Each structure stands twice: as C-alpha cells, then as structure tokens.
Amino acid sequence: MMKDIVLITADSVRYDFVEEMEFIASKGIIQAKTAAHYTRPSLASFLSSSYVAAGQSRVVSPSLPEVLSDEGYTCIGFACSPQLDEAFGFGRGFEQYTKYGPKGTRGNPIRERLSQVDILRRLYHRFYPPHAKIEDLPTDEEVLSKAAQSFNNVESPRFLWVHLIDTHRPYGRGGNSISKDLDKKAVLSKKKLEADKHTEIINSYVQSLRETDKRIKSFLDEIDSNEPIFVFTSDHGDEFGEEGYYFHQPQRRRVSESIVTVPVAVEG
C-alpha cells in the first residue's frame, strides 16, 4: 500500500535556527544545501532533482509531482509566493495547484538586461530598495486550513506540497513583524544597525519560526492520513549581519553559508 506524502517547505529557515522549531526538530534534522540563493530557482531545482532547473529558474520534467502522478498519486499543491507561479512550471504534475500572490514574472525585459550590470543594479536598488511584501498574502494558518480541506477531500494515495511564507521577512504580520523602516535600514545601512535593532530582527525571526512550527503540528493532526511520509525543508536561509548583510537579497547574488544551508526533516 502506498503511503500519503506530505511535503512542507517554509521560507527562509536557516539550519542553525531550526532548534527554535520544537516539533520539527523532534523529527531529527539533516543538514542540507540548496541549489540556489532564493525561492524560485531553489524550489524549481528541488522539485526537479536537477541543477538545470536552478539554472533556468523553472521546474523541468520529470518533476516530483509528475512522477508521483504517474504512480497513481493525487498531487495537490499550495504555494504562498508569487515566485512559484505556474508560468515557471510549478503546476506541473499537480491535479490541484493553488498559488497565492500576483503573477511571478521576471518583469520588464529591458530592466532585466540592465540588471546584469552591477553598478546599474546597485543604483536601482539604492533608490528602489526591495522590501518584504507579504502583507497581501494569506497567512500560513489560512493556507494550511485550505490545504487540509483539499487533502481530506480526495482518496489516498495523496501527495501534498505546501509552501509557507510567514517565516519570510518581515517575519510575521502586523506588530509582530519588523517595521519597514528597520527593514530598509538593515538592507541599506547595515553597518549602522544598532545592537538592539539587530536583536529586534532576530527576535521577530525566532517568533515566526515558533509560530510556524505550531501550525505545522496542528495541520498534521488535522489531516485524515494514518502515518503519512512527512518531509520538511526550506528554500533558503537568511543573513543576520554576516559580512555586514541582512536577509537574502537575490540582487546581490550572495550564496553565503547561512543562505544556502537549510534543515531537512523526514519521518516515515
């Protein structure tokens, strides 16, 4: 009998912080490396088991859900990130695929070409700094609730992938997250970041990890599957002052250890 498979990926979870996720840590943690430094190429490579997918920044066949679908699994996906748009192959093999957020395009082709020039890219981000924009996305709690409903409404064997976003900066919602001013300062003026502001960022991050851990545990209790294969990992980590940098900033093309080293938990 084929077991159900539940794969949960949570954004920006560093390997050396996963002990803050008590439930996940109890499963036994493997240290792993991502194939890329931000969401789209990293998870494209993960679902494809291919570095080609990282290079192309899109899912390539045969993908994990395509293989499982051929073996008789009903494949369901919930992705809370515009990076995981169907335009980049993330819907391949899924009978049901729900992506939240605006269309995750590469943007204006002229801007894309100009961004290859380092000085122009730096100037652009100096005047238009990238900030975390998750406030318009549903919360992880909402996404997991919908995922459980969809999972419970189909027969086994089932493969479910859910990508969670609340561990992405600004690490939570509303008053629990870091402010836009602090976010901007950490990106643009990191050498001037006071110790208490550094601590504020870390505390918000840790709290988001703990909340996500609780939600994952509750979700697994909610689904109607008897001892499913459960897998947890992340698309990448984040930086917290290492070499003077904060967060993951794709435009900087940094592939530091704290960004590409992530936890993996497997049960069953």
Tab-separated table of C-alpha atoms in Angstrom:
chain	number	residue	atom	x	y	z
A	1	MET	CA	0.000	0.000	0.000
A	2	MET	CA	1.358	3.403	-0.997
A	3	LYS	CA	1.621	5.922	1.820
A	4	ASP	CA	0.422	9.505	1.623
A	5	ILE	CA	3.256	12.037	1.332
A	6	VAL	CA	3.172	15.482	2.920
A	7	LEU	CA	5.929	17.930	1.955
A	8	ILE	CA	6.043	21.285	3.707
A	9	THR	CA	8.558	23.957	2.780
A	10	ALA	CA	8.836	27.117	4.862
A	11	ASP	CA	10.553	30.198	3.503
A	12	SER	CA	13.920	31.420	4.834
A	13	VAL	CA	14.555	28.815	7.555
A	14	ARG	CA	18.238	28.663	8.495
A	15	TYR	CA	19.697	25.341	9.566
A	16	ASP	CA	21.275	26.823	12.693
A	17	PHE	CA	17.925	28.222	13.882
A	18	VAL	CA	15.757	25.145	13.374
A	19	GLU	CA	16.013	24.164	17.052
A	20	GLU	CA	13.542	27.016	17.651
A	21	MET	CA	11.005	24.813	15.835
A	22	GLU	CA	10.473	22.279	18.598
A	23	PHE	CA	8.113	19.952	16.723
A	24	ILE	CA	10.176	19.900	13.531
A	25	ALA	CA	13.432	19.472	15.443
A	26	SER	CA	11.966	16.427	17.219
A	27	LYS	CA	11.871	14.597	13.860
A	28	GLY	CA	15.651	14.595	13.571
A	29	ILE	CA	17.350	17.154	11.366
A	30	ILE	CA	19.613	16.640	8.381
A	31	GLN	CA	21.837	19.496	7.198
A	32	ALA	CA	21.416	20.194	3.501
A	33	LYS	CA	22.439	22.676	0.817
A	34	THR	CA	20.061	24.436	-1.538
A	35	ALA	CA	20.794	24.688	-5.242
A	36	ALA	CA	20.229	28.445	-5.312
A	37	HIS	CA	20.047	31.530	-3.117
A	38	TYR	CA	16.384	32.488	-3.457
A	39	THR	CA	12.979	30.864	-3.775
A	40	ARG	CA	12.248	30.260	-7.448
A	41	PRO	CA	15.459	28.556	-8.637
A	42	SER	CA	15.896	26.750	-5.327
A	43	LEU	CA	12.457	25.109	-5.242
A	44	ALA	CA	12.451	24.544	-9.000
A	45	SER	CA	15.629	22.516	-8.561
A	46	PHE	CA	14.218	20.735	-5.510
A	47	LEU	CA	11.029	19.621	-7.292
A	48	SER	CA	13.016	18.639	-10.380
A	49	SER	CA	16.028	17.000	-8.685
A	50	SER	CA	18.081	18.910	-11.241
A	51	TYR	CA	20.620	21.717	-11.303
A	52	VAL	CA	19.288	22.524	-14.772
A	53	ALA	CA	16.101	23.761	-13.099
A	54	ALA	CA	18.128	26.085	-10.877
A	55	GLY	CA	19.971	27.475	-13.879
A	56	GLN	CA	16.757	28.032	-15.810
A	57	SER	CA	14.845	29.152	-12.691
A	58	ARG	CA	11.913	26.928	-13.624
A	59	VAL	CA	10.692	23.374	-12.972
A	60	VAL	CA	11.843	20.860	-15.582
A	61	SER	CA	10.463	17.391	-16.287
A	62	PRO	CA	10.268	14.853	-14.847
A	63	SER	CA	9.268	16.692	-11.677
A	64	LEU	CA	8.430	15.055	-8.361
A	65	PRO	CA	4.633	15.525	-8.731
A	66	GLU	CA	4.765	14.275	-12.342
A	67	VAL	CA	6.500	11.070	-11.248
A	68	LEU	CA	4.138	10.542	-8.322
A	69	SER	CA	1.098	11.256	-10.501
A	70	ASP	CA	2.246	8.565	-12.926
A	71	GLU	CA	2.416	6.171	-9.964
A	72	GLY	CA	-1.206	6.836	-9.037
A	73	TYR	CA	-0.914	9.675	-6.526
A	74	THR	CA	-3.330	12.590	-6.479
A	75	CYS	CA	-0.994	15.589	-6.284
A	76	ILE	CA	-2.088	18.808	-4.582
A	77	GLY	CA	-0.032	21.990	-4.238
A	78	PHE	CA	-0.450	25.216	-2.259
A	79	ALA	CA	2.225	27.850	-2.767
A	80	CYS	CA	2.124	31.133	-0.887
A	81	SER	CA	4.610	33.074	-3.022
A	82	PRO	CA	4.478	34.890	-6.384
A	83	GLN	CA	7.843	33.248	-7.115
A	84	LEU	CA	6.089	29.894	-7.553
A	85	ASP	CA	3.882	30.806	-10.494
A	86	GLU	CA	2.603	28.205	-12.951
A	87	ALA	CA	4.419	30.187	-15.674
A	88	PHE	CA	7.631	28.710	-14.286
A	89	GLY	CA	6.387	25.129	-14.320
A	90	PHE	CA	5.418	24.848	-10.667
A	91	GLY	CA	1.970	23.497	-11.505
A	92	ARG	CA	3.382	20.525	-13.430
A	93	GLY	CA	2.017	17.191	-12.303
A	94	PHE	CA	-0.445	18.658	-9.800
A	95	GLU	CA	-4.109	17.823	-10.176
A	96	GLN	CA	-4.832	20.832	-7.955
A	97	TYR	CA	-2.387	23.726	-7.718
A	98	THR	CA	-3.127	26.991	-5.896
A	99	LYS	CA	-0.607	29.821	-5.941
A	100	TYR	CA	-1.229	32.979	-3.926
A	101	GLY	CA	0.124	36.369	-4.921
A	102	PRO	CA	0.491	38.358	-8.139
A	103	LYS	CA	1.891	36.734	-11.242
A	104	GLY	CA	5.550	35.962	-10.608
A	105	THR	CA	7.016	37.253	-13.842
A	106	ARG	CA	10.590	38.271	-14.432
A	107	GLY	CA	9.452	41.831	-15.087
A	108	ASN	CA	10.390	44.258	-17.821
A	109	PRO	CA	12.923	42.650	-20.239
A	110	ILE	CA	14.889	45.904	-20.576
A	111	ARG	CA	15.209	46.193	-16.808
A	112	GLU	CA	16.264	42.544	-16.673
A	113	ARG	CA	19.096	43.150	-19.147
A	114	LEU	CA	20.228	46.334	-17.396
A	115	SER	CA	20.265	44.485	-14.072
A	116	GLN	CA	23.164	42.386	-15.355
A	117	VAL	CA	25.374	45.498	-14.995
A	118	ASP	CA	26.472	45.617	-11.352
A	119	ILE	CA	26.661	49.392	-10.954
A	120	LEU	CA	23.227	49.900	-12.519
A	121	ARG	CA	21.698	47.189	-10.358
A	122	ARG	CA	23.134	48.737	-7.196
A	123	LEU	CA	21.904	52.200	-8.135
A	124	TYR	CA	18.427	50.862	-8.868
A	125	HIS	CA	18.149	49.143	-5.507
A	126	ARG	CA	19.556	52.186	-3.731
A	127	PHE	CA	16.628	54.300	-4.935
A	128	TYR	CA	14.060	51.478	-5.060
A	129	PRO	CA	15.093	49.168	-2.220
A	130	PRO	CA	13.317	45.813	-2.160
A	131	HIS	CA	11.137	45.377	0.904
A	132	ALA	CA	9.276	42.366	2.172
A	133	LYS	CA	5.794	42.319	0.660
A	134	ILE	CA	3.814	39.511	2.261
A	135	GLU	CA	1.048	41.553	3.859
A	136	ASP	CA	-1.268	40.959	0.876
A	137	LEU	CA	-0.786	37.193	1.013
A	138	PRO	CA	-2.945	34.877	3.152
A	139	THR	CA	-1.445	33.790	6.451
A	140	ASP	CA	0.109	30.356	6.814
A	141	GLU	CA	-2.790	29.399	9.065
A	142	GLU	CA	-5.281	30.163	6.275
A	143	VAL	CA	-3.246	28.325	3.638
A	144	LEU	CA	-2.810	25.231	5.811
A	145	SER	CA	-6.546	25.164	6.556
A	146	LYS	CA	-7.386	25.175	2.836
A	147	ALA	CA	-4.684	22.587	2.154
A	148	ALA	CA	-6.112	20.255	4.815
A	149	GLN	CA	-9.593	20.556	3.310
A	150	SER	CA	-8.340	19.736	-0.184
A	151	PHE	CA	-6.227	16.851	1.091
A	152	ASN	CA	-9.077	15.354	3.111
A	153	ASN	CA	-11.470	15.554	0.152
A	154	VAL	CA	-9.537	13.120	-2.072
A	155	GLU	CA	-8.669	9.460	-1.671
A	156	SER	CA	-5.233	8.004	-0.967
A	157	PRO	CA	-2.544	7.842	-2.121
A	158	ARG	CA	-2.057	11.597	-1.941
A	159	PHE	CA	0.937	13.884	-2.343
A	160	LEU	CA	0.593	17.341	-0.806
A	161	TRP	CA	3.108	20.174	-1.077
A	162	VAL	CA	2.572	23.393	0.883
A	163	HIS	CA	4.985	26.332	0.785
A	164	LEU	CA	4.624	28.667	3.782
A	165	ILE	CA	5.585	32.355	3.813
A	166	ASP	CA	5.283	33.767	7.351
A	167	THR	CA	8.926	32.918	8.133
A	168	HIS	CA	9.982	35.209	5.273
A	169	ARG	CA	10.992	38.714	6.293
A	170	PRO	CA	9.472	40.802	7.850
A	171	TYR	CA	8.893	37.626	9.920
A	172	GLY	CA	5.222	37.592	10.761
A	173	ARG	CA	2.362	40.017	10.351
A	174	GLY	CA	1.446	43.357	11.863
A	175	GLY	CA	3.038	44.345	15.145
A	176	ASN	CA	4.913	41.051	15.460
A	177	SER	CA	6.997	41.721	12.340
A	178	ILE	CA	9.919	44.088	11.839
A	179	SER	CA	8.969	47.557	10.634
A	180	LYS	CA	9.518	48.819	7.102
A	181	ASP	CA	11.945	51.411	8.447
A	182	LEU	CA	14.051	48.752	10.158
A	183	ASP	CA	13.841	46.538	7.081
A	184	LYS	CA	15.148	49.388	4.899
A	185	LYS	CA	17.909	50.254	7.350
A	186	ALA	CA	19.093	46.642	7.536
A	187	VAL	CA	19.266	46.458	3.734
A	188	LEU	CA	20.870	49.838	3.024
A	189	SER	CA	22.687	50.880	6.220
A	190	LYS	CA	23.570	47.582	7.837
A	191	LYS	CA	26.892	48.836	9.261
A	192	LYS	CA	24.960	51.455	11.249
A	193	LEU	CA	22.496	48.965	12.692
A	194	GLU	CA	22.400	49.277	16.470
A	195	ALA	CA	22.687	46.167	18.649
A	196	ASP	CA	19.108	46.466	19.883
A	197	LYS	CA	17.826	46.665	16.300
A	198	HIS	CA	19.812	43.567	15.397
A	199	THR	CA	18.238	41.814	18.384
A	200	GLU	CA	14.786	43.004	17.309
A	201	ILE	CA	15.240	41.359	13.905
A	202	ILE	CA	16.427	38.091	15.450
A	203	ASN	CA	13.562	38.026	17.945
A	204	SER	CA	10.955	38.559	15.219
A	205	TYR	CA	12.539	35.792	13.158
A	206	VAL	CA	12.609	33.339	16.048
A	207	GLN	CA	8.986	34.088	16.925
A	208	SER	CA	7.923	33.443	13.321
A	209	LEU	CA	9.701	30.078	13.378
A	210	ARG	CA	7.972	29.062	16.608
A	211	GLU	CA	4.535	30.071	15.328
A	212	THR	CA	5.039	28.192	12.052
A	213	ASP	CA	6.194	25.112	13.956
A	214	LYS	CA	2.953	25.105	15.984
A	215	ARG	CA	0.846	25.492	12.852
A	216	ILE	CA	2.575	22.590	11.108
A	217	LYS	CA	1.976	20.341	14.121
A	218	SER	CA	-1.718	21.301	14.231
A	219	PHE	CA	-2.030	20.758	10.493
A	220	LEU	CA	-0.662	17.212	10.677
A	221	ASP	CA	-3.194	16.470	13.420
A	222	GLU	CA	-5.978	17.833	11.205
A	223	ILE	CA	-5.397	15.743	8.067
A	224	ASP	CA	-7.032	12.320	7.804
A	225	SER	CA	-3.914	10.310	6.986
A	226	ASN	CA	-2.521	7.423	9.006
A	227	GLU	CA	1.243	7.852	9.425
A	228	PRO	CA	1.999	9.706	6.182
A	229	ILE	CA	5.542	10.220	4.972
A	230	PHE	CA	6.334	13.712	6.209
A	231	VAL	CA	9.119	15.904	4.846
A	232	PHE	CA	10.062	19.429	5.923
A	233	THR	CA	12.686	21.730	4.443
A	234	SER	CA	13.290	25.319	3.336
A	235	ASP	CA	14.084	27.086	0.084
A	236	HIS	CA	16.994	29.038	1.611
A	237	GLY	CA	18.109	30.728	4.816
A	238	ASP	CA	18.753	34.373	5.648
A	239	GLU	CA	21.686	36.501	6.759
A	240	PHE	CA	21.753	38.327	10.073
A	241	GLY	CA	24.765	40.596	9.858
A	242	GLU	CA	27.221	38.051	8.451
A	243	GLU	CA	29.774	40.049	6.454
A	244	GLY	CA	27.552	43.060	7.068
A	245	TYR	CA	24.475	41.740	5.219
A	246	TYR	CA	20.903	41.045	6.289
A	247	PHE	CA	18.177	38.809	4.838
A	248	HIS	CA	18.533	37.170	1.420
A	249	GLN	CA	18.914	39.690	-1.355
A	250	PRO	CA	18.832	37.991	-4.775
A	251	GLN	CA	20.098	41.148	-6.471
A	252	ARG	CA	23.388	40.807	-4.567
A	253	ARG	CA	23.838	37.214	-5.783
A	254	ARG	CA	25.232	36.160	-2.436
A	255	VAL	CA	25.436	32.432	-1.750
A	256	SER	CA	26.776	32.542	1.804
A	257	GLU	CA	26.564	29.536	4.100
A	258	SER	CA	23.701	30.995	6.117
A	259	ILE	CA	21.653	31.401	2.946
A	260	VAL	CA	22.258	28.024	1.303
A	261	THR	CA	22.406	25.791	4.410
A	262	VAL	CA	18.934	24.555	5.371
A	263	PRO	CA	17.351	21.869	7.567
A	264	VAL	CA	15.627	18.738	6.305
A	265	ALA	CA	13.371	16.589	8.470
A	266	VAL	CA	11.987	13.257	7.222
A	267	GLU	CA	9.608	10.954	9.032
A	268	GLY	CA	8.267	7.682	7.657
